[in-house]
N, CA, C and O atoms as a printed pandas DataFrame, in Angstrom:
     atom_number atom_name residue_name chain_id  residue_number  x_coord  y_coord  z_coord
0              1         N          ALA        A               1  -29.534 -180.979   25.786
1              2        CA          ALA        A               1  -30.059 -180.953   26.912
2              3         C          ALA        A               1  -29.471 -179.510   27.690
3              4         O          ALA        A               1  -30.099 -178.801   28.476
4              5         N          GLU        A               2  -28.359 -179.365   27.305
5              6        CA          GLU        A               2  -27.968 -178.011   28.111
6              7         C          GLU        A               2  -28.655 -176.582   27.748
7              8         O          GLU        A               2  -28.755 -175.657   28.554
8              9         N          ILE        A               3  -29.091 -176.555   26.464
9             10        CA          ILE        A               3  -29.809 -175.544   26.051
10            11         C          ILE        A               3  -30.843 -175.253   26.926
11            12         O          ILE        A               3  -31.065 -174.086   27.247
12            13         N          PHE        A               4  -31.519 -176.199   27.360
13            14        CA          PHE        A               4  -33.013 -176.350   28.250
14            15         C          PHE        A               4  -32.491 -175.659   29.600
15            16         O          PHE        A               4  -33.291 -175.037   30.298
16            17         N          LEU        A               5  -31.291 -175.762   29.921
17            18        CA          LEU        A               5  -31.079 -175.279   31.447
18            19         C          LEU        A               5  -30.887 -173.742   31.223
19            20         O          LEU        A               5  -30.877 -173.068   32.253
20            21         N          ILE        A               6  -30.750 -173.163   30.172
21            22        CA          ILE        A               6  -30.611 -171.768   30.202
22            23         C          ILE        A               6  -31.619 -171.087   29.530
23            24         O          ILE        A               6  -31.587 -169.857   29.497
24            25         N          ALA        A               7  -32.531 -171.727   28.978
25            26        CA          ALA        A               7  -33.843 -171.149   28.433
26            27         C          ALA        A               7  -35.053 -170.541   29.557
27            28         O          ALA        A               7  -35.339 -171.123   30.604
28            29         N          PRO        A               8  -35.512 -169.597   29.215
29            30        CA          PRO        A               8  -36.365 -169.080   30.347
30            31         C          PRO        A               8  -37.631 -170.053   30.286
31            32         O          PRO        A               8  -38.090 -170.719   29.358
32            33         N          ILE        A               9  -38.023 -169.891   31.606
33            34        CA          ILE        A               9  -39.164 -170.961   32.008
34            35         C          ILE        A               9  -40.497 -170.184   31.331
35            36         O          ILE        A               9  -41.407 -170.933   30.974
36            37         N          SER        A              10  -40.660 -168.896   31.149
37            38        CA          SER        A              10  -41.641 -168.244   31.048
38            39         C          SER        A              10  -41.471 -166.951   30.179
39            40         O          SER        A              10  -40.618 -166.148   30.555
40            41         N          THR        A              11  -42.167 -166.681   29.103
41            42        CA          THR        A              11  -42.055 -165.439   28.656
42            43         C          THR        A              11  -43.081 -164.181   29.092
43            44         O          THR        A              11  -43.097 -163.012   28.706
44            45         N          ALA        A              12  -43.675 -164.681   29.765
45            46        CA          ALA        A              12  -44.686 -163.775   30.445
46            47         C          ALA        A              12  -44.098 -162.353   30.653
47            48         O          ALA        A              12  -44.743 -161.402   30.211
48            49         N          THR        A              13  -42.934 -162.142   31.286
49            50        CA          THR        A              13  -42.373 -160.782   31.547
50            51         C          THR        A              13  -41.930 -160.163   30.372
51            52         O          THR        A              13  -42.096 -158.945   30.312
52            53         N          VAL        A              14  -41.358 -160.781   29.339
53            54        CA          VAL        A              14  -41.133 -160.046   28.020
54            55         C          VAL        A              14  -42.373 -159.734   27.049
55            56         O          VAL        A              14  -42.381 -158.912   26.133
56            57         N          GLU        A              15  -43.450 -160.602   27.469
57            58        CA          GLU        A              15  -44.717 -160.316   26.753
58            59         C          GLU        A              15  -45.462 -159.163   27.227
59            60         O          GLU        A              15  -46.200 -158.507   26.492
60            61         N          ARG        A              16  -45.277 -158.930   28.393
61            62        CA          ARG        A              16  -45.855 -157.744   29.345
62            63         C          ARG        A              16  -44.997 -156.605   28.989
63            64         O          ARG        A              16  -45.608 -155.590   28.655
64            65         N          ASP        A              17  -43.605 -156.549   28.988
65            66        CA          ASP        A              17  -43.107 -155.654   28.536
66            67         C          ASP        A              17  -43.370 -154.910   27.106
67            68         O          ASP        A              17  -43.426 -153.684   27.005
68            69         N          PHE        A              18  -43.517 -155.787   26.052
69            70        CA          PHE        A              18  -43.807 -155.346   24.742
70            71         C          PHE        A              18  -45.309 -154.990   24.901
71            72         O          PHE        A              18  -45.740 -154.325   23.959
72            73         N          SER        A              19  -45.882 -155.176   25.523
73            74        CA          SER        A              19  -47.543 -154.686   25.699
74            75         C          SER        A              19  -47.534 -153.468   26.208
75            76         O          SER        A              19  -48.275 -152.662   25.645
76            77         N          THR        A              20  -46.728 -152.985   27.375
77            78        CA          THR        A              20  -46.713 -152.053   27.835
78            79         C          THR        A              20  -45.788 -150.773   26.774
79            80         O          THR        A              20  -46.035 -149.568   26.823
80            81         N          MET        A              21  -44.787 -151.374   25.926
81            82        CA          MET        A              21  -44.201 -150.481   24.848
82            83         C          MET        A              21  -45.465 -150.128   23.800
83            84         O          MET        A              21  -45.721 -148.967   23.483
84            85         N          ASN        A              22  -46.137 -151.155   23.362
85            86        CA          ASN        A              22  -47.404 -151.032   22.212
86            87         C          ASN        A              22  -48.237 -149.817   22.889
87            88         O          ASN        A              22  -48.515 -148.769   22.307
88            89         N          ARG        A              23  -48.590 -150.150   24.243
89            90        CA          ARG        A              23  -49.598 -149.119   24.872
90            91         C          ARG        A              23  -48.954 -147.754   24.628
91            92         O          ARG        A              23  -49.586 -146.891   24.019
92            93         N          ILE        A              24  -47.584 -147.504   25.133
93            94        CA          ILE        A              24  -46.983 -146.169   24.860
94            95         C          ILE        A              24  -46.806 -145.635   23.455
95            96         O          ILE        A              24  -47.004 -144.466   23.126
96            97         N          LEU        A              25  -46.484 -146.432   22.811
97            98        CA          LEU        A              25  -46.002 -146.021   21.208
98            99         C          LEU        A              25  -47.166 -146.270   20.450
99           100         O          LEU        A              25  -47.435 -147.397   20.032
100          101         N          THR        A              26  -48.004 -145.090   20.214
101          102        CA          THR        A              26  -49.272 -145.184   19.209
102          103         C          THR        A              26  -48.845 -144.339   18.087
103          104         O          THR        A              26  -47.826 -143.649   18.047
104          105         N          LYS        A              27  -49.897 -144.498   17.025
105          106        CA          LYS        A              27  -49.899 -143.554   15.936
106          107         C          LYS        A              27  -49.576 -142.236   16.476
107          108         O          LYS        A              27  -48.510 -141.740   16.111
108          109         N          LEU        A              28  -50.385 -141.533   17.354
109          110        CA          LEU        A              28  -50.117 -140.363   17.831
110          111         C          LEU        A              28  -48.860 -140.121   18.359
111          112         O          LEU        A              28  -48.417 -138.989   18.166
112          113         N          ARG        A              29  -48.199 -140.879   18.956
113          114        CA          ARG        A              29  -46.714 -140.782   19.799
114          115         C          ARG        A              29  -45.699 -141.407   19.179
115          116         O          ARG        A              29  -44.791 -141.831   19.894
116          117         N          ASN        A              30  -45.635 -141.570   17.961
117          118        CA          ASN        A              30  -44.644 -142.302   17.509
118          119         C          ASN        A              30  -43.397 -141.690   17.261
119          120         O          ASN        A              30  -42.525 -142.330   16.674
120          121         N          ARG        A              31  -43.179 -140.380   17.684
121          122        CA          ARG        A              31  -42.068 -139.727   17.435
122          123         C          ARG        A              31  -41.200 -139.617   18.597
123          124         O          ARG        A              31  -40.270 -138.812   18.549
124          125         N          LEU        A              32  -41.431 -140.491   19.874
125          126        CA          LEU        A              32  -40.866 -140.390   21.033
126          127         C          LEU        A              32  -39.290 -140.734   20.920
127          128         O          LEU        A              32  -39.046 -141.628   20.109
128          129         N          THR        A              33  -38.373 -140.274   21.477
129          130        CA          THR        A              33  -37.104 -140.919   21.561
130          131         C          THR        A              33  -36.969 -141.762   22.208
131          132         O          THR        A              33  -37.806 -141.775   23.111
132          133         N          THR        A              34  -36.042 -142.842   22.238
133          134        CA          THR        A              34  -35.414 -143.979   22.875
134          135         C          THR        A              34  -35.679 -143.720   24.234
135          136         O          THR        A              34  -36.466 -144.455   24.830
136          137         N          GLU        A              35  -35.128 -142.772   24.809
137          138        CA          GLU        A              35  -34.880 -142.211   26.129
138          139         C          GLU        A              35  -36.358 -141.888   26.725
139          140         O          GLU        A              35  -36.719 -142.239   27.849
140          141         N          HIS        A              36  -37.028 -141.283   25.948
141          142        CA          HIS        A              36  -38.449 -141.090   26.804
142          143         C          HIS        A              36  -39.216 -142.374   26.996
143          144         O          HIS        A              36  -39.758 -142.638   28.069
144          145         N          VAL        A              37  -39.264 -143.314   25.753
145          146        CA          VAL        A              37  -39.952 -144.215   25.866
146          147         C          VAL        A              37  -39.234 -145.252   26.990
147          148         O          VAL        A              37  -39.881 -145.986   27.738
148          149         N          ASP        A              38  -38.230 -145.188   26.962
149          150        CA          ASP        A              38  -37.466 -146.104   28.147
150          151         C          ASP        A              38  -38.007 -145.641   29.594
151          152         O          ASP        A              38  -38.319 -146.454   30.465
152          153         N          GLN        A              39  -38.084 -144.199   29.755
153          154        CA          GLN        A              39  -38.603 -143.418   31.022
154          155         C          GLN        A              39  -40.031 -143.793   31.251
155          156         O          GLN        A              39  -40.367 -144.152   32.379
156          157         N          LEU        A              40  -40.970 -143.737   30.200
157          158        CA          LEU        A              40  -42.348 -143.885   30.533
158          159         C          LEU        A              40  -42.598 -145.492   30.838
159          160         O          LEU        A              40  -43.357 -145.918   31.708
160          161         N          MET        A              41  -41.792 -146.301   29.929
161          162        CA          MET        A              41  -41.992 -147.897   30.328
162          163         C          MET        A              41  -41.564 -148.105   31.718
163          164         O          MET        A              41  -42.197 -148.920   32.390
164          165         N          ARG        A              42  -40.519 -147.443   32.264
165          166        CA          ARG        A              42  -40.353 -147.655   33.639
166          167         C          ARG        A              42  -41.431 -147.219   34.587
167          168         O          ARG        A              42  -41.918 -147.832   35.537
168          169         N          ILE        A              43  -41.695 -146.022   34.118
169          170        CA          ILE        A              43  -42.954 -145.551   35.383
170          171         C          ILE        A              43  -44.155 -146.608   34.984
171          172         O          ILE        A              43  -44.752 -147.084   35.949
172          173         N          SER        A              44  -44.533 -146.985   33.807
173          174        CA          SER        A              44  -45.869 -147.885   33.712
174          175         C          SER        A              44  -45.515 -149.292   34.348
175          176         O          SER        A              44  -46.397 -149.849   35.001
176          177         N          ILE        A              45  -44.098 -149.994   34.176
177          178        CA          ILE        A              45  -43.987 -151.177   34.626
178          179         C          ILE        A              45  -43.558 -151.259   36.320
179          180         O          ILE        A              45  -43.871 -152.232   37.006
180          181         N          GLU        A              46  -42.822 -150.121   36.840
181          182        CA          GLU        A              46  -42.361 -150.275   38.067
182          183         C          GLU        A              46  -43.319 -149.403   38.830
183          184         O          GLU        A              46  -43.230 -149.628   40.037
184          185         N          GLY        A              47  -44.338 -148.343   38.480
185          186        CA          GLY        A              47  -45.062 -147.420   39.326
186          187         C          GLY        A              47  -44.191 -146.331   39.717
187          188         O          GLY        A              47  -42.966 -146.360   39.833
188          189         N          LEU        A              48  -45.073 -145.269   39.925
189          190        CA          LEU        A              48  -44.581 -144.035   40.607
190          191         C          LEU        A              48  -43.648 -144.013   41.688
191          192         O          LEU        A              48  -42.689 -143.241   41.676
192          193         N          GLU        A              49  -43.866 -144.802   42.612
193          194        CA          GLU        A              49  -42.989 -145.084   43.791
194          195         C          GLU        A              49  -41.496 -145.020   43.459
195          196         O          GLU        A              49  -40.642 -144.602   44.241
196          197         N          THR        A              50  -41.257 -145.490   42.182
197          198        CA          THR        A              50  -39.898 -145.262   41.985
198          199         C          THR        A              50  -39.487 -144.021   41.652
199          200         O          THR        A              50  -38.268 -143.913   41.528
200          201         N          LEU        A              51  -40.138 -143.044   41.467
201          202        CA          LEU        A              51  -39.644 -141.693   41.125
202          203         C          LEU        A              51  -39.480 -140.951   42.752
203          204         O          LEU        A              51  -40.289 -141.068   43.672
204          205         N          ASN        A              52  -38.338 -140.266   42.764
205          206        CA          ASN        A              52  -38.268 -139.437   44.086
206          207         C          ASN        A              52  -39.083 -138.051   43.898
207          208         O          ASN        A              52  -39.323 -137.510   42.819
208          209         N          GLU        A              53  -39.406 -137.655   45.018
209          210        CA          GLU        A              53  -39.949 -136.308   45.138
210          211         C          GLU        A              53  -39.585 -135.209   43.941
211          212         O          GLU        A              53  -40.397 -134.768   43.128
212          213         N          GLU        A              54  -38.196 -134.877   44.023
213          214        CA          GLU        A              54  -37.788 -134.008   42.935
214          215         C          GLU        A              54  -38.084 -134.456   41.509
215          216         O          GLU        A              54  -38.151 -133.562   40.666
216          217         N          MET        A              55  -38.203 -135.251   41.266
217          218        CA          MET        A              55  -38.375 -135.857   39.911
218          219         C          MET        A              55  -39.761 -135.602   39.535
219          220         O          MET        A              55  -40.085 -135.042   38.487
220          221         N          LYS        A              56  -40.746 -136.126   40.621
221          222        CA          LYS        A              56  -42.196 -135.754   40.352
222          223         C          LYS        A              56  -42.473 -134.256   40.337
223          224         O          LYS        A              56  -43.217 -133.776   39.482
224          225         N          GLU        A              57  -41.877 -133.499   41.285
225          226        CA          GLU        A              57  -42.015 -132.013   40.986
226          227         C          GLU        A              57  -41.611 -131.457   39.547
227          228         O          GLU        A              57  -42.183 -130.579   38.901
228          229         N          GLU        A              58  -40.568 -132.135   39.239
229          230        CA          GLU        A              58  -39.954 -131.627   37.731
230          231         C          GLU        A              58  -41.173 -131.881   36.754
231          232         O          GLU        A              58  -41.741 -131.069   36.024
232          233         N          ILE        A              59  -41.414 -133.191   36.934
233          234        CA          ILE        A              59  -42.437 -133.489   35.785
234          235         C          ILE        A              59  -43.749 -132.558   35.710
235          236         O          ILE        A              59  -44.284 -132.179   34.669
236          237         N          ILE        A              60  -44.170 -132.259   37.061
237          238        CA          ILE        A              60  -45.514 -131.549   37.305
238          239         C          ILE        A              60  -45.327 -129.931   36.700
239          240         O          ILE        A              60  -46.174 -129.259   36.111
240          241         N          ASN        A              61  -44.005 -129.584   37.036
241          242        CA          ASN        A              61  -43.686 -128.095   36.380
242          243         C          ASN        A              61  -43.423 -128.187   35.188
243          244         O          ASN        A              61  -43.461 -127.122   34.571
244          245         N          TYR        A              62  -43.145 -129.153   34.586
245          246        CA          TYR        A              62  -42.951 -129.170   33.118
246          247         C          TYR        A              62  -44.230 -129.073   32.542
247          248         O          TYR        A              62  -44.482 -128.021   31.954
248          249         N          TRP        A              63  -45.081 -129.939   32.587
249          250        CA          TRP        A              63  -46.480 -130.084   32.518
250          251         C          TRP        A              63  -47.392 -128.632   32.564
251          252         O          TRP        A              63  -48.245 -128.300   31.741
252          253         N          LYS        A              64  -47.056 -128.045   33.494
253          254        CA          LYS        A              64  -47.610 -126.792   33.941
254          255         C          LYS        A              64  -47.437 -125.888   32.888
255          256         O          LYS        A              64  -48.340 -125.160   32.477
256          257         N          LYS        A              65  -45.811 -125.928   32.248
257          258        CA          LYS        A              65  -45.537 -124.681   31.294
258          259         C          LYS        A              65  -45.807 -124.992   29.833
259          260         O          LYS        A              65  -45.551 -124.160   28.963
260          261         N          VAL        A              66  -46.337 -126.215   29.551
261          262        CA          VAL        A              66  -46.348 -126.825   28.448
262          263         C          VAL        A              66  -47.657 -126.055   27.837
263          264         O          VAL        A              66  -48.596 -125.900   28.618
264          265         N          LYS        A              67  -47.809 -125.504   26.345
265          266        CA          LYS        A              67  -49.057 -125.240   26.028
266          267         C          LYS        A              67  -50.171 -126.325   25.737
267          268         O          LYS        A              67  -49.968 -127.339   25.069
268          269         N          PRO        A              68  -51.118 -126.054   26.200
269          270        CA          PRO        A              68  -52.255 -126.867   25.837
270          271         C          PRO        A              68  -52.398 -127.358   24.560
271          272         O          PRO        A              68  -52.237 -126.501   23.692
272          273         N          ARG        A              69  -52.712 -128.743   24.077
273          274        CA          ARG        A              69  -52.485 -128.991   22.526
274          275         C          ARG        A              69  -53.837 -129.838   22.351
275          276         O          ARG        A              69  -54.214 -130.758   23.076
276          277         N          ARG        A              70  -54.478 -129.314   21.222
277          278        CA          ARG        A              70  -55.789 -130.221   20.770
278          279         C          ARG        A              70  -55.239 -130.902   19.473
279          280         O          ARG        A              70  -54.415 -130.494   18.654
280          281         N          LEU        A              71  -55.979 -132.114   19.546
281          282        CA          LEU        A              71  -55.771 -132.912   18.373
282          283         C          LEU        A              71  -56.850 -132.519   17.315
283          284         O          LEU        A              71  -58.049 -132.545   17.594
284          285         N          GLN        A              72  -56.387 -132.163   16.118
285          286        CA          GLN        A              72  -57.457 -131.715   15.086
286          287         C          GLN        A              72  -57.967 -133.089   14.531
287          288         O          GLN        A              72  -57.222 -133.958   14.080
288          289         N          VAL        A              73  -59.375 -133.178   14.623
289          290        CA          VAL        A              73  -59.979 -134.263   14.198
290          291         C          VAL        A              73  -60.782 -134.045   12.782
291          292         O          VAL        A              73  -61.394 -134.982   12.269
């Protein structure tokens, strides 16, 4: 009976987090580091509102510097 007192009522949050991770980790993005996956999941789950303006500017400036990449099909 004590086990049921600590069992989660719903697994929806965990399932939602795994779905988010599966959307982020694809065959094309299978080499992301744990840190990058964590950051992308936080943005996806919590939204862009959690980022401060300095972090947003840093992300924008990084992507401006990166060379455009084309996927060879």
